[in-house]
Every structure is written in structure tokens, then in C-alpha cells.
GROMACS .gro file of C-alpha atoms in nm:
model
  161
    1UNK     CA    1  -5.479  -1.757  -0.550
    2UNK     CA    2  -5.254  -1.489  -0.694
    3UNK     CA    3  -5.460  -1.212  -0.533
    4UNK     CA    4  -5.263  -0.940  -0.344
    5UNK     CA    5  -5.337  -0.947   0.029
    6UNK     CA    6  -5.228  -0.738   0.327
    7UNK     CA    7  -5.077  -0.974   0.561
    8UNK     CA    8  -4.867  -0.803   0.851
    9UNK     CA    9  -4.916  -0.717   1.218
   10UNK     CA   10  -5.181  -0.979   1.257
   11UNK     CA   11  -5.392  -0.880   0.959
   12UNK     CA   12  -5.486  -1.105   0.656
   13UNK     CA   13  -5.718  -0.909   0.427
   14UNK     CA   14  -5.806  -0.901   0.078
   15UNK     CA   15  -5.667  -0.545   0.054
   16UNK     CA   16  -5.384  -0.362  -0.147
   17UNK     CA   17  -5.207  -0.034  -0.144
   18UNK     CA   18  -5.251   0.100  -0.479
   19UNK     CA   19  -5.050   0.414  -0.371
   20UNK     CA   20  -4.920   0.501  -0.005
   21UNK     CA   21  -5.284   0.674   0.042
   22UNK     CA   22  -5.521   0.460  -0.186
   23UNK     CA   23  -5.643   0.124  -0.093
   24UNK     CA   24  -5.850  -0.138  -0.309
   25UNK     CA   25  -6.003  -0.415  -0.112
   26UNK     CA   26  -6.295  -0.650  -0.131
   27UNK     CA   27  -6.609  -0.607   0.054
   28UNK     CA   28  -6.635  -0.584   0.421
   29UNK     CA   29  -6.853  -0.848   0.542
   30UNK     CA   30  -7.043  -0.958   0.838
   31UNK     CA   31  -7.177  -1.324   0.941
   32UNK     CA   32  -7.092  -1.634   0.730
   33UNK     CA   33  -6.991  -1.406   0.436
   34UNK     CA   34  -6.681  -1.274   0.655
   35UNK     CA   35  -6.532  -1.625   0.616
   36UNK     CA   36  -6.455  -1.559   0.260
   37UNK     CA   37  -6.467  -1.198   0.250
   38UNK     CA   38  -6.291  -0.939   0.454
   39UNK     CA   39  -6.447  -0.950   0.805
   40UNK     CA   40  -6.594  -0.596   0.881
   41UNK     CA   41  -6.457  -0.581   1.239
   42UNK     CA   42  -6.083  -0.666   1.111
   43UNK     CA   43  -6.134  -0.383   0.811
   44UNK     CA   44  -6.241  -0.160   1.092
   45UNK     CA   45  -5.936  -0.254   1.310
   46UNK     CA   46  -5.716  -0.210   0.991
   47UNK     CA   47  -5.840   0.150   0.946
   48UNK     CA   48  -5.815   0.236   1.310
   49UNK     CA   49  -5.470   0.111   1.323
   50UNK     CA   50  -5.309   0.264   1.018
   51UNK     CA   51  -5.531   0.557   0.920
   52UNK     CA   52  -5.763   0.650   1.226
   53UNK     CA   53  -5.988   0.932   1.145
   54UNK     CA   54  -5.824   1.013   0.799
   55UNK     CA   55  -5.996   0.763   0.571
   56UNK     CA   56  -6.302   0.753   0.324
   57UNK     CA   57  -6.435   0.431   0.193
   58UNK     CA   58  -6.608   0.417  -0.130
   59UNK     CA   59  -6.880   0.109  -0.139
   60UNK     CA   60  -6.917   0.057  -0.542
   61UNK     CA   61  -7.121  -0.265  -0.458
   62UNK     CA   62  -7.454  -0.238  -0.597
   63UNK     CA   63  -7.605  -0.541  -0.441
   64UNK     CA   64  -7.455  -0.492  -0.097
   65UNK     CA   65  -7.458  -0.219   0.146
   66UNK     CA   66  -7.376  -0.176   0.510
   67UNK     CA   67  -7.421   0.087   0.786
   68UNK     CA   68  -7.166   0.362   0.748
   69UNK     CA   69  -7.185   0.407   1.126
   70UNK     CA   70  -6.976   0.083   1.135
   71UNK     CA   71  -6.674   0.326   1.015
   72UNK     CA   72  -6.796   0.633   1.193
   73UNK     CA   73  -6.986   0.747   0.891
   74UNK     CA   74  -6.687   0.730   0.657
   75UNK     CA   75  -6.836   0.531   0.372
   76UNK     CA   76  -7.000   0.660   0.058
   77UNK     CA   77  -7.195   0.435  -0.158
   78UNK     CA   78  -7.218   0.440  -0.546
   79UNK     CA   79  -7.396   0.154  -0.674
   80UNK     CA   80  -7.203   0.007  -0.970
   81UNK     CA   81  -7.354  -0.313  -1.125
   82UNK     CA   82  -7.119  -0.625  -1.057
   83UNK     CA   83  -6.872  -0.743  -1.316
   84UNK     CA   84  -6.908  -0.420  -1.509
   85UNK     CA   85  -6.694  -0.086  -1.510
   86UNK     CA   86  -6.867   0.221  -1.363
   87UNK     CA   87  -7.064   0.448  -1.599
   88UNK     CA   88  -6.897   0.759  -1.709
   89UNK     CA   89  -7.135   0.979  -1.508
   90UNK     CA   90  -7.046   0.765  -1.197
   91UNK     CA   91  -6.682   0.778  -1.255
   92UNK     CA   92  -6.672   1.152  -1.299
   93UNK     CA   93  -6.874   1.202  -0.977
   94UNK     CA   94  -6.654   0.968  -0.795
   95UNK     CA   95  -6.347   1.123  -0.920
   96UNK     CA   96  -6.464   1.460  -0.814
   97UNK     CA   97  -6.561   1.360  -0.465
   98UNK     CA   98  -6.265   1.133  -0.422
   99UNK     CA   99  -6.034   1.435  -0.525
  100UNK     CA  100  -6.196   1.673  -0.298
  101UNK     CA  101  -6.133   1.433  -0.008
  102UNK     CA  102  -5.781   1.343  -0.111
  103UNK     CA  103  -5.703   1.739  -0.161
  104UNK     CA  104  -5.817   1.843   0.188
  105UNK     CA  105  -5.530   1.676   0.344
  106UNK     CA  106  -5.194   1.494   0.233
  107UNK     CA  107  -5.274   1.261   0.542
  108UNK     CA  108  -5.603   1.141   0.399
  109UNK     CA  109  -5.627   0.760   0.270
  110UNK     CA  110  -5.899   0.661   0.034
  111UNK     CA  111  -6.038   0.310   0.004
  112UNK     CA  112  -6.249   0.175  -0.280
  113UNK     CA  113  -6.436  -0.188  -0.295
  114UNK     CA  114  -6.666  -0.368  -0.487
  115UNK     CA  115  -6.804  -0.702  -0.394
  116UNK     CA  116  -6.542  -0.943  -0.522
  117UNK     CA  117  -6.207  -0.730  -0.467
  118UNK     CA  118  -6.155  -0.668  -0.849
  119UNK     CA  119  -6.123  -0.299  -0.749
  120UNK     CA  120  -5.759  -0.275  -0.854
  121UNK     CA  121  -5.832  -0.393  -1.221
  122UNK     CA  122  -6.166  -0.238  -1.277
  123UNK     CA  123  -6.251   0.056  -1.049
  124UNK     CA  124  -5.951   0.204  -0.883
  125UNK     CA  125  -5.936   0.493  -1.138
  126UNK     CA  126  -6.207   0.677  -0.939
  127UNK     CA  127  -5.967   0.749  -0.676
  128UNK     CA  128  -5.789   1.027  -0.885
  129UNK     CA  129  -5.922   1.323  -1.062
  130UNK     CA  130  -6.041   1.328  -1.415
  131UNK     CA  131  -5.725   1.479  -1.550
  132UNK     CA  132  -5.440   1.256  -1.684
  133UNK     CA  133  -5.187   1.468  -1.480
  134UNK     CA  134  -5.369   1.400  -1.145
  135UNK     CA  135  -5.408   1.030  -1.247
  136UNK     CA  136  -5.019   1.022  -1.292
  137UNK     CA  137  -4.957   1.206  -0.989
  138UNK     CA  138  -5.153   0.959  -0.788
  139UNK     CA  139  -5.013   0.672  -0.958
  140UNK     CA  140  -5.320   0.533  -1.100
  141UNK     CA  141  -5.248   0.584  -1.476
  142UNK     CA  142  -5.151   0.216  -1.496
  143UNK     CA  143  -5.491   0.115  -1.327
  144UNK     CA  144  -5.662   0.290  -1.626
  145UNK     CA  145  -5.443   0.094  -1.856
  146UNK     CA  146  -5.526  -0.215  -1.648
  147UNK     CA  147  -5.893  -0.131  -1.684
  148UNK     CA  148  -5.893  -0.100  -2.076
  149UNK     CA  149  -5.691  -0.427  -2.118
  150UNK     CA  150  -5.870  -0.642  -1.853
  151UNK     CA  151  -6.229  -0.565  -1.858
  152UNK     CA  152  -6.435  -0.877  -1.877
  153UNK     CA  153  -6.524  -0.990  -2.227
  154UNK     CA  154  -6.845  -0.850  -2.326
  155UNK     CA  155  -6.851  -0.556  -2.080
  156UNK     CA  156  -6.949  -0.234  -2.197
  157UNK     CA  157  -6.793   0.071  -2.059
  158UNK     CA  158  -7.107   0.274  -2.171
  159UNK     CA  159  -7.437   0.173  -2.092
  160UNK     CA  160  -7.775   0.333  -2.142
  161UNK     CA  161  -8.011   0.261  -1.850
   0.00000   0.00000   0.00000
């Protein structure tokens, strides 16, 4: 596979730094699912090792949730349907919440995941504010370009539910 993985210091995770303080990763999982997704305990160990007490995880997976206590309550869930980009209202809400967290300290680290690890392509733009200047400042403008270019065929960015 050509997926970016974080392989160092004994870690082998489906996880990539988008910027030095923004991480895209696949779902942290328990049980049998941990065999082909990121094992929950290893994801926790990763954050304890590199970003102890300075991280926030956004779970964008609609069909999977887990107890935020596994990460000391530093998980926020925004259910986005699998294989689709977030709705505009979700994107704006996430950008506001993520921006507030990141602005609180330059040492903060934000992680975003959906189920299958397609975050860098589809949903990482939520890690920045809604303004183009902030997106460029955080290095995520290119992610927006990828989102526009590589959305799955037939995906609709704006859906009415």
C-alpha cells in the first residue's frame, strides 16, 4: 500500500503529520478490528509519547464511536457519513472548534480521523479556520485542493438531510 504511515520509535500506525501540529489518522480500534486499523492502546501511547496533555482528537466516523475517557476526555465526535465529505455546517463548526483549540496554545496538537484513514484527502481541512489565510498558515490549503480533486465519484459536497 502507498498509505503514509508513522513508523518510528516502535510505532507502526496509519497516521501522518499534515503539519507539525496537525495529524490525520485512521480509526483507533479495539479487539479484532485493531489488527487492521490503529490499535487503541498504540494510539494512546503515541499521544502520551509525543503530545502528552496537549492534544485533541476529532472523531469524524459516523458509524464508530469510542469512550473519550480512553484519551482522558480529549475526543470530540462529529458524525460524518463514510465516503462523503462533511456538510458545510459540520465543516464550519469543526473549523471553529479546532481553531479555538489550536489558538489556545502553540504547543497544542490536533488529530482528525474517519474510519478508513482517508482524512488527509477528504476531511483534514477542518483543522484550520474558515479563512483562506488561516488555512494557508496551517499548511492545509493543499489539503483543500486535494479534497476538491480527489472526492469520490458521485460524492456530493452539499447534501440535504
